[in-house]
Backbone as JSON Lines, residues from 0, in Angstrom:
{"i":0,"aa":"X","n":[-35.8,-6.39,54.33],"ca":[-35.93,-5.61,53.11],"c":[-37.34,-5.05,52.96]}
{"i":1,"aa":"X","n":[-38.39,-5.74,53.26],"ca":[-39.79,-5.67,53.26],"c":[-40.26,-4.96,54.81]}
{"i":2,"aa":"X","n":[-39.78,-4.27,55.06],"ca":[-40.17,-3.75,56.47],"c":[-42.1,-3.54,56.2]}
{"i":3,"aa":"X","n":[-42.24,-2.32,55.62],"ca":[-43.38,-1.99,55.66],"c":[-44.14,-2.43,54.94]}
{"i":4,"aa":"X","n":[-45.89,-2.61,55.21],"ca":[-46.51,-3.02,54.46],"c":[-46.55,-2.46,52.58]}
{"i":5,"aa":"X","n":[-46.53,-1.28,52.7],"ca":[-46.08,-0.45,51.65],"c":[-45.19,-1.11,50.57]}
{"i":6,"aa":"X","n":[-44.18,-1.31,51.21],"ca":[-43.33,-1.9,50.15],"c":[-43.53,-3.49,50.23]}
{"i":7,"aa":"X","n":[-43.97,-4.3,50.7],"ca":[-44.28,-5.71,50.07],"c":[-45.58,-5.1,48.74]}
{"i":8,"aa":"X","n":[-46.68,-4.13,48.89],"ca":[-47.38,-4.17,48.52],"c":[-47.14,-3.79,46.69]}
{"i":9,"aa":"X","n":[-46.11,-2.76,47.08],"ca":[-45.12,-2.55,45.48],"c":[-44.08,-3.48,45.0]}
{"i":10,"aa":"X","n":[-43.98,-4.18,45.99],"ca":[-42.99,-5.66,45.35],"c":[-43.84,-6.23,44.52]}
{"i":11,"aa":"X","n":[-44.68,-6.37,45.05],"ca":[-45.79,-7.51,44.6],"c":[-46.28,-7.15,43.06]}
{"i":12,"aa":"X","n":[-46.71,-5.35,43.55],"ca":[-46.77,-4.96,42.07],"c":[-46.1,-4.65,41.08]}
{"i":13,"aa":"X","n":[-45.17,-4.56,41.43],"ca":[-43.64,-4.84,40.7],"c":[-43.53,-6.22,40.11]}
{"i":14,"aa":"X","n":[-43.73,-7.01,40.46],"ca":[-43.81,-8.67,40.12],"c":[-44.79,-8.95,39.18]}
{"i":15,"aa":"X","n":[-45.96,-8.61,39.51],"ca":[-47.24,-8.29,38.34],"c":[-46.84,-7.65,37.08]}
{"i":16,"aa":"X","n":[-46.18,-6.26,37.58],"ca":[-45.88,-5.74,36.11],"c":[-45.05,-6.27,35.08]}
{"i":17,"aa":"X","n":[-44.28,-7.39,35.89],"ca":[-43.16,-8.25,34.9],"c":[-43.8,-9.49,34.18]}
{"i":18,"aa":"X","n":[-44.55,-10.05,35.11],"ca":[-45.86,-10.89,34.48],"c":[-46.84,-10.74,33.35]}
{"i":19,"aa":"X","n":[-47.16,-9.42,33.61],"ca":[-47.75,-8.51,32.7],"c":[-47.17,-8.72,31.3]}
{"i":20,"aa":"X","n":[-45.83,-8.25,31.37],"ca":[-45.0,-8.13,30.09],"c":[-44.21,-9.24,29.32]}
{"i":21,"aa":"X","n":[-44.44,-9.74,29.92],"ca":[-44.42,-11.42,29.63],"c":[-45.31,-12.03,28.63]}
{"i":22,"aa":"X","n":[-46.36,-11.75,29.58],"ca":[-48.05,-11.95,28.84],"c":[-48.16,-11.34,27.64]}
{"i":23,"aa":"X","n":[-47.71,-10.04,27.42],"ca":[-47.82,-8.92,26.5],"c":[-47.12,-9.91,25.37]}
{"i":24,"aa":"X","n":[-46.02,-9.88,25.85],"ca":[-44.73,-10.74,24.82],"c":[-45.16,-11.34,24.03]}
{"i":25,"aa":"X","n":[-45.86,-13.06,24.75],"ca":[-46.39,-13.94,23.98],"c":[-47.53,-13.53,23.09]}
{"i":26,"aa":"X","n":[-48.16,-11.91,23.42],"ca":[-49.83,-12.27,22.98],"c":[-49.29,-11.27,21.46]}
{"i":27,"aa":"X","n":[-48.33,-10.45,21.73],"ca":[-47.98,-10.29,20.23],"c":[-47.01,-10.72,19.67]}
{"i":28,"aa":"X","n":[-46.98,-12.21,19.68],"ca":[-45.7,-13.41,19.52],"c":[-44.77,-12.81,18.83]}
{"i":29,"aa":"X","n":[-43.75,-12.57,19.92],"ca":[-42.5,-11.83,19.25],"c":[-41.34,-13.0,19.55]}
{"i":30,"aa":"X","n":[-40.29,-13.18,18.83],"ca":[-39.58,-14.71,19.43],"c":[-39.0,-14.02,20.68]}
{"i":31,"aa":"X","n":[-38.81,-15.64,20.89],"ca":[-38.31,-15.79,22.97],"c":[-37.43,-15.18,23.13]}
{"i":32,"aa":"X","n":[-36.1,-14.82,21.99],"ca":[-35.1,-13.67,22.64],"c":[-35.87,-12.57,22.48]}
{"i":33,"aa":"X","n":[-36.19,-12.0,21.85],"ca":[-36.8,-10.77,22.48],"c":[-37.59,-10.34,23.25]}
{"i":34,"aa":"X","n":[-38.73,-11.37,23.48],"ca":[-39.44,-11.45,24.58],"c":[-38.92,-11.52,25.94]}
{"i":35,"aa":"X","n":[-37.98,-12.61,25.96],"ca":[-36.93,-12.46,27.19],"c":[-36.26,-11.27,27.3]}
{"i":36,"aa":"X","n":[-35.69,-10.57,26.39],"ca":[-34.88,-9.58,26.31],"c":[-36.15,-8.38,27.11]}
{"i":37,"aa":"X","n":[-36.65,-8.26,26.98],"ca":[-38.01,-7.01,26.97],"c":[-38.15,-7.06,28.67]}
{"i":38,"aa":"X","n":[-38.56,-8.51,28.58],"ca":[-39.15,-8.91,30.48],"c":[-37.71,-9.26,31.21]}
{"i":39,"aa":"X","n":[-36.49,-9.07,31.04],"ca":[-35.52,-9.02,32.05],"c":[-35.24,-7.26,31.9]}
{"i":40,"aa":"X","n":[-35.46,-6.8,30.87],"ca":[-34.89,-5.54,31.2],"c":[-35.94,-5.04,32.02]}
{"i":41,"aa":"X","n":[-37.31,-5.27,31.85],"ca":[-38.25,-4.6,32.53],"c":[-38.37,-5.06,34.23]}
{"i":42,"aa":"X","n":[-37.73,-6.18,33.78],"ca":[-37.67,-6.47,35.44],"c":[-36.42,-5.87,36.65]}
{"i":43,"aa":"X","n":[-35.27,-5.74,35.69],"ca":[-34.31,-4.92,36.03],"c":[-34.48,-3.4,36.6]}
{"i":44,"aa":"X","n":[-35.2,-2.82,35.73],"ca":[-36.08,-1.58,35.82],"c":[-37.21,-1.77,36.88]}
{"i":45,"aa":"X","n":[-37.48,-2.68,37.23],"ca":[-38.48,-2.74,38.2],"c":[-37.81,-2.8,39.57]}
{"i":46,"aa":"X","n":[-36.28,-3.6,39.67],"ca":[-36.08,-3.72,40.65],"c":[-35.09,-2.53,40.8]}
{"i":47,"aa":"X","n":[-34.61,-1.98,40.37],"ca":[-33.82,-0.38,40.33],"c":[-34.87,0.48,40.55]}
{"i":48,"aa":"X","n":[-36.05,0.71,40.23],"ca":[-37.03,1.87,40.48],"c":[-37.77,1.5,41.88]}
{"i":49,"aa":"X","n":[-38.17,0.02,42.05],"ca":[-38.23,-0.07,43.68],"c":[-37.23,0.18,44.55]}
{"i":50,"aa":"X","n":[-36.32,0.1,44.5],"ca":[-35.28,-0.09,45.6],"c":[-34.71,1.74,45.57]}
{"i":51,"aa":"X","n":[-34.7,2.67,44.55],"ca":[-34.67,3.99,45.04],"c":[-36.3,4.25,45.3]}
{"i":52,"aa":"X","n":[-36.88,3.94,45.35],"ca":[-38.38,3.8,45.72],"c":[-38.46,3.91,47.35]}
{"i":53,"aa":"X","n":[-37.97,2.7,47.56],"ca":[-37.69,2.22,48.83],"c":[-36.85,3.6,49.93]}
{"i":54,"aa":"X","n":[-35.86,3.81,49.44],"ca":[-35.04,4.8,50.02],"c":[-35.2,6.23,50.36]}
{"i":55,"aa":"X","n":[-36.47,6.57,49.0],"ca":[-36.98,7.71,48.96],"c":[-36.76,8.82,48.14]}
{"i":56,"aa":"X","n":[-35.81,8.21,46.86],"ca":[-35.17,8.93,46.13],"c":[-35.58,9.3,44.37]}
{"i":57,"aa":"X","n":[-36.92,8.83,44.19],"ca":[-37.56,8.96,43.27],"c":[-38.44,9.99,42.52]}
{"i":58,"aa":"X","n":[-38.38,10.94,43.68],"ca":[-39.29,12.28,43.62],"c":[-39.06,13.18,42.37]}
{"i":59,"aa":"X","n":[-37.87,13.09,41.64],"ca":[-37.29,14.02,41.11],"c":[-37.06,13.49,40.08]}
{"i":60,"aa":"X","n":[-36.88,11.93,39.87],"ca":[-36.16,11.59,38.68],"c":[-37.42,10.24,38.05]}
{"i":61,"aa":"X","n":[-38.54,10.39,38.56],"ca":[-39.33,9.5,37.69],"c":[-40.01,9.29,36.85]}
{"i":62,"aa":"X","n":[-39.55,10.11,35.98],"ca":[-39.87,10.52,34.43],"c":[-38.8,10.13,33.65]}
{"i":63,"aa":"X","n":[-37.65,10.35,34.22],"ca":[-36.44,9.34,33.68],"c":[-37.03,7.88,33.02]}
{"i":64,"aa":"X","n":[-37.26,7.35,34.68],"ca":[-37.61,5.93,34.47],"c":[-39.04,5.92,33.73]}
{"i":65,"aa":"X","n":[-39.7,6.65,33.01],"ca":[-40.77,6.44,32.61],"c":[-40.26,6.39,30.94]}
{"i":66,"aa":"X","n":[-39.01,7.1,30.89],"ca":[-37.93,6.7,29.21],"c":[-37.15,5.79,29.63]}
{"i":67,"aa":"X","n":[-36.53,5.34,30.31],"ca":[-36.36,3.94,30.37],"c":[-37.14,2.98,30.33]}
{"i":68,"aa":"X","n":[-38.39,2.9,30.7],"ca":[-39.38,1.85,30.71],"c":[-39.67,1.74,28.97]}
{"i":69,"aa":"X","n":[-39.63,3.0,28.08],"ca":[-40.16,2.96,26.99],"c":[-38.84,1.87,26.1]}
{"i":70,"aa":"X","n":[-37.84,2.42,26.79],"ca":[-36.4,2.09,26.27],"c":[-36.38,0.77,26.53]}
{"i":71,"aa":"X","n":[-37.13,-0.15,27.21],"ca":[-36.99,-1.88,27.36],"c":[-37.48,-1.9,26.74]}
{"i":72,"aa":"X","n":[-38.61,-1.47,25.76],"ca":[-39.22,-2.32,24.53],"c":[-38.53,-1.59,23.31]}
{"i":73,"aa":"X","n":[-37.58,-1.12,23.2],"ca":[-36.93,-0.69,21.79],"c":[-36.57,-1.94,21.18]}
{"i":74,"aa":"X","n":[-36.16,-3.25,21.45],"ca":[-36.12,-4.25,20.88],"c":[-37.58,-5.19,20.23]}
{"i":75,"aa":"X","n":[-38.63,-4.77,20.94],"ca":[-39.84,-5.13,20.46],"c":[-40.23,-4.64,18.82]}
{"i":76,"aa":"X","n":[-39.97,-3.0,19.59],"ca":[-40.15,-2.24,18.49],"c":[-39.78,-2.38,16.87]}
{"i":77,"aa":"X","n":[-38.41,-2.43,16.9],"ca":[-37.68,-2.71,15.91],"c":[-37.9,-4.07,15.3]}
{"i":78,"aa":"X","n":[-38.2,-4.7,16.18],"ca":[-38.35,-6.23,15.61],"c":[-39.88,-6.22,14.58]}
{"i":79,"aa":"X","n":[-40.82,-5.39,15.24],"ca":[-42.16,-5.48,14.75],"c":[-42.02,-4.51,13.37]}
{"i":80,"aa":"X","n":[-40.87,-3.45,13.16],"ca":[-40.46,-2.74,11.82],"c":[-39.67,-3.46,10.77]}
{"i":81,"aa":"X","n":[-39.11,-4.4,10.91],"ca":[-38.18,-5.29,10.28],"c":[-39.36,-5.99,9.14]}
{"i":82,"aa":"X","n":[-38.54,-5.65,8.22],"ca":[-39.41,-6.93,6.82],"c":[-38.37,-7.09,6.19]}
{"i":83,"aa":"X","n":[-38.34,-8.83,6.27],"ca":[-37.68,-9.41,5.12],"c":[-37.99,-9.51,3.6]}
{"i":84,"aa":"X","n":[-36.97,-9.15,2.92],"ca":[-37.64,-8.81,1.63],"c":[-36.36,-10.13,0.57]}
{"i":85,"aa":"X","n":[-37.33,-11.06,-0.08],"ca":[-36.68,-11.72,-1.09],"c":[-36.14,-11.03,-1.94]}
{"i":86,"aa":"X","n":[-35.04,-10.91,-2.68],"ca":[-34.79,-10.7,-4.1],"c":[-34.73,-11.18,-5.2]}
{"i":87,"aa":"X","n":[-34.63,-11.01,-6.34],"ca":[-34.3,-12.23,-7.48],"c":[-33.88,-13.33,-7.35]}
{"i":88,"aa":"X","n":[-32.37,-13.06,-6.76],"ca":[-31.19,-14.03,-6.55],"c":[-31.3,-15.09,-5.69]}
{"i":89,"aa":"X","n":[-32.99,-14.62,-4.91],"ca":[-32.71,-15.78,-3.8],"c":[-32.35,-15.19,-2.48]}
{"i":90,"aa":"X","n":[-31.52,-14.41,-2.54],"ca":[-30.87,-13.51,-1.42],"c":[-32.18,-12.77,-0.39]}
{"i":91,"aa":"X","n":[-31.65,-12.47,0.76],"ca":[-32.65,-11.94,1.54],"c":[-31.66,-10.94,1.65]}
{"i":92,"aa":"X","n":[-32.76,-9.62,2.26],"ca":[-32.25,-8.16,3.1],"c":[-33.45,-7.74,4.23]}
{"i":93,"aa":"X","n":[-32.76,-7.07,4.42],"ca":[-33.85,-6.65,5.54],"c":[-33.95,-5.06,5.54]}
{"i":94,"aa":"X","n":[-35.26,-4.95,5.12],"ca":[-36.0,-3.21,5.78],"c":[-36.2,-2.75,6.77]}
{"i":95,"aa":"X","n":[-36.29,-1.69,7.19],"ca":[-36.21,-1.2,8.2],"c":[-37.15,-0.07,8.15]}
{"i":96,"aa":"X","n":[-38.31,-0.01,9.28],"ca":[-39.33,0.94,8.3],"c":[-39.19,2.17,9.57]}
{"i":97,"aa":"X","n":[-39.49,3.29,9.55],"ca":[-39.36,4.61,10.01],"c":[-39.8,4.73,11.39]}
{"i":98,"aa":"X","n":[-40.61,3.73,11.56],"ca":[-40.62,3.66,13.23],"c":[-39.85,3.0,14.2]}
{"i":99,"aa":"X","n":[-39.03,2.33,13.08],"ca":[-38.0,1.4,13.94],"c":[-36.36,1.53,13.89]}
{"i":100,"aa":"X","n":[-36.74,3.26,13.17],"ca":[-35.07,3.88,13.07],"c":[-34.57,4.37,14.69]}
{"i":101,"aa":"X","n":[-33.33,4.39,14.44],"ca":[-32.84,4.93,15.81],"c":[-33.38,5.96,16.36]}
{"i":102,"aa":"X","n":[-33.76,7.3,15.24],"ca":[-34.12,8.47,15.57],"c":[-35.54,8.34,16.14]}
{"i":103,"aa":"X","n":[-36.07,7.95,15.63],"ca":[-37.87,7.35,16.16],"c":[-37.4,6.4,17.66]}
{"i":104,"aa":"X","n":[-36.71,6.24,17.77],"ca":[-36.9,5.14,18.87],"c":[-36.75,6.03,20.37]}
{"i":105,"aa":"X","n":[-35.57,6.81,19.7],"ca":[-35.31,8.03,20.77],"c":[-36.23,9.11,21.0]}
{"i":106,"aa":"X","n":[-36.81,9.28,20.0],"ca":[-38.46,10.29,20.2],"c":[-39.27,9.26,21.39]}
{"i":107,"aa":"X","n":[-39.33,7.69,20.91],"ca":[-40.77,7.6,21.88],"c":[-39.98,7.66,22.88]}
{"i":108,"aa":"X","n":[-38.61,7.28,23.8],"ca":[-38.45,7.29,24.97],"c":[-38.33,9.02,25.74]}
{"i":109,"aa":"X","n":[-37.98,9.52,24.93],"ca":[-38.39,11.26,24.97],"c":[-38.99,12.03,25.12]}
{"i":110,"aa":"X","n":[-40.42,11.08,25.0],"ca":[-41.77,11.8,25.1],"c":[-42.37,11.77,26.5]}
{"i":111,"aa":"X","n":[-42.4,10.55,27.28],"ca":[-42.58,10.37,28.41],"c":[-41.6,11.08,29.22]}
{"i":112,"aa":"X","n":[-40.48,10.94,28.93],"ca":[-39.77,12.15,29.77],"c":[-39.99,13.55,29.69]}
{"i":113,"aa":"X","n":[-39.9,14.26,29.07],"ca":[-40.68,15.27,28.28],"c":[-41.66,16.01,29.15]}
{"i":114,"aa":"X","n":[-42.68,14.91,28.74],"ca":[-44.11,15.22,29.51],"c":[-44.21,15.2,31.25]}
{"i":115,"aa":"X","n":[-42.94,14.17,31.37],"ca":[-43.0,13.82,33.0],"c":[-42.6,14.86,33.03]}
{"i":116,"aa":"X","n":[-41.73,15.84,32.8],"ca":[-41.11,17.02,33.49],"c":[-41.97,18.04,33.55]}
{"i":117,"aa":"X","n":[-42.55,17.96,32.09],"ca":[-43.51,19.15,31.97],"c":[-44.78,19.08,33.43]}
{"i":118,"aa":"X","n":[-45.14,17.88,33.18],"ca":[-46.46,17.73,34.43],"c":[-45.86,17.97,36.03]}
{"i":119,"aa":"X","n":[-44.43,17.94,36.27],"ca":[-43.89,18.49,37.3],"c":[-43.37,19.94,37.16]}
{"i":120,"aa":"X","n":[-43.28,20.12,36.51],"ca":[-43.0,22.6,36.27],"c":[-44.77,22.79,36.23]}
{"i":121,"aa":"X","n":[-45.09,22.15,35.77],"ca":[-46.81,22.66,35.8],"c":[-47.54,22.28,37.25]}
{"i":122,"aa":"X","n":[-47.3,21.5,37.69],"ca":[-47.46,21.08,39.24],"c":[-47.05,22.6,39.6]}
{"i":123,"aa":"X","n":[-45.82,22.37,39.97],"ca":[-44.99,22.91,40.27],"c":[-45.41,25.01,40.49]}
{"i":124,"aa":"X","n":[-45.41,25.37,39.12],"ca":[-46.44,26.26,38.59],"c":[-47.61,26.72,39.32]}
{"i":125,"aa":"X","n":[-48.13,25.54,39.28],"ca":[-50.17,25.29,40.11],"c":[-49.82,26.04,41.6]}
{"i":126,"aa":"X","n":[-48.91,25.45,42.19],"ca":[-48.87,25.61,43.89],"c":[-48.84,26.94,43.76]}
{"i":127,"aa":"X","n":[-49.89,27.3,45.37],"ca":[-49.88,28.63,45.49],"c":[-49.07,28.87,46.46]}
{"i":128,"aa":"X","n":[-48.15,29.95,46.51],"ca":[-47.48,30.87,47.58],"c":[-48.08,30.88,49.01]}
{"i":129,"aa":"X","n":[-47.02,30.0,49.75],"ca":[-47.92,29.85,51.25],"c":[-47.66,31.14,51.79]}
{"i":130,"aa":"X","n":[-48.58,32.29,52.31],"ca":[-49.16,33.07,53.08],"c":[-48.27,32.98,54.31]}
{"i":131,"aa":"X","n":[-47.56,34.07,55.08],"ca":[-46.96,34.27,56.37],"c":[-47.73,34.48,57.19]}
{"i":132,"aa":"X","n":[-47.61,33.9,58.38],"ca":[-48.78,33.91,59.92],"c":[-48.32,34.64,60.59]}
């Protein structure tokens, strides 16, 4: 699976980045299901973006995965918008504040895609017309 040095070297950093988010998890103590929830999806995403990585098939679509990556922490997100609010009765409800609506959630994973495309038509754009010999 690891033929080339190349790809142990993005496994590895692939493995880091799940570590990473782990770390992240605990340091803005979010509870363990969501924390778990966050670092398996991101690891999922890690091992789906290496393995078309691997094959060679990423050229075109990795701005996708750059809204999916945003899209594993939509559970963070929402969790950190949530306030419980007492009432008279004793009763609890829960708020839901504007960054942690559906519509906001779909903007931030939107934006990175967005931009990934844009910075590839503008690439894209940049290149000059190769000259006939």
């Amino acid at each position: 699976m690891l033929n080339k040095p190349e790809e142990f070297i993005m496994a590895v950093l692939a493995g880091i980045w799940v570590a990473i988010t782990f770390i992240i998890c605990r340091y803005l103590q979010l509870p363990t299901d969501t924390g778990l929830l966050v670092t398996t999806l991101t690891l999922i995403w890690a091992l789906v973006f290496f393995l078309l990585w691997q094959r060679g098939r990423t050229s075109n679509i990795w701005p996708v995965f750059l809204g999916l990556l945003v899209m594993c922490w939509w559970r963070a997100i929402y969790y950190s918008s949530t306030e419980i609010i007492l009432n008279n009765d004793n009763s609890t409800s829960t708020l839901v504040h504007w960054y942690g609506s559906w519509t906001a959630l779909i903007i931030y994973a939107l934006i990175p895609l967005i931009a990934g495309y844009g910075f590839k038509w503008w690439q894209h754009k940049r290149r000059k017309p190769q000259q006939p010999v």
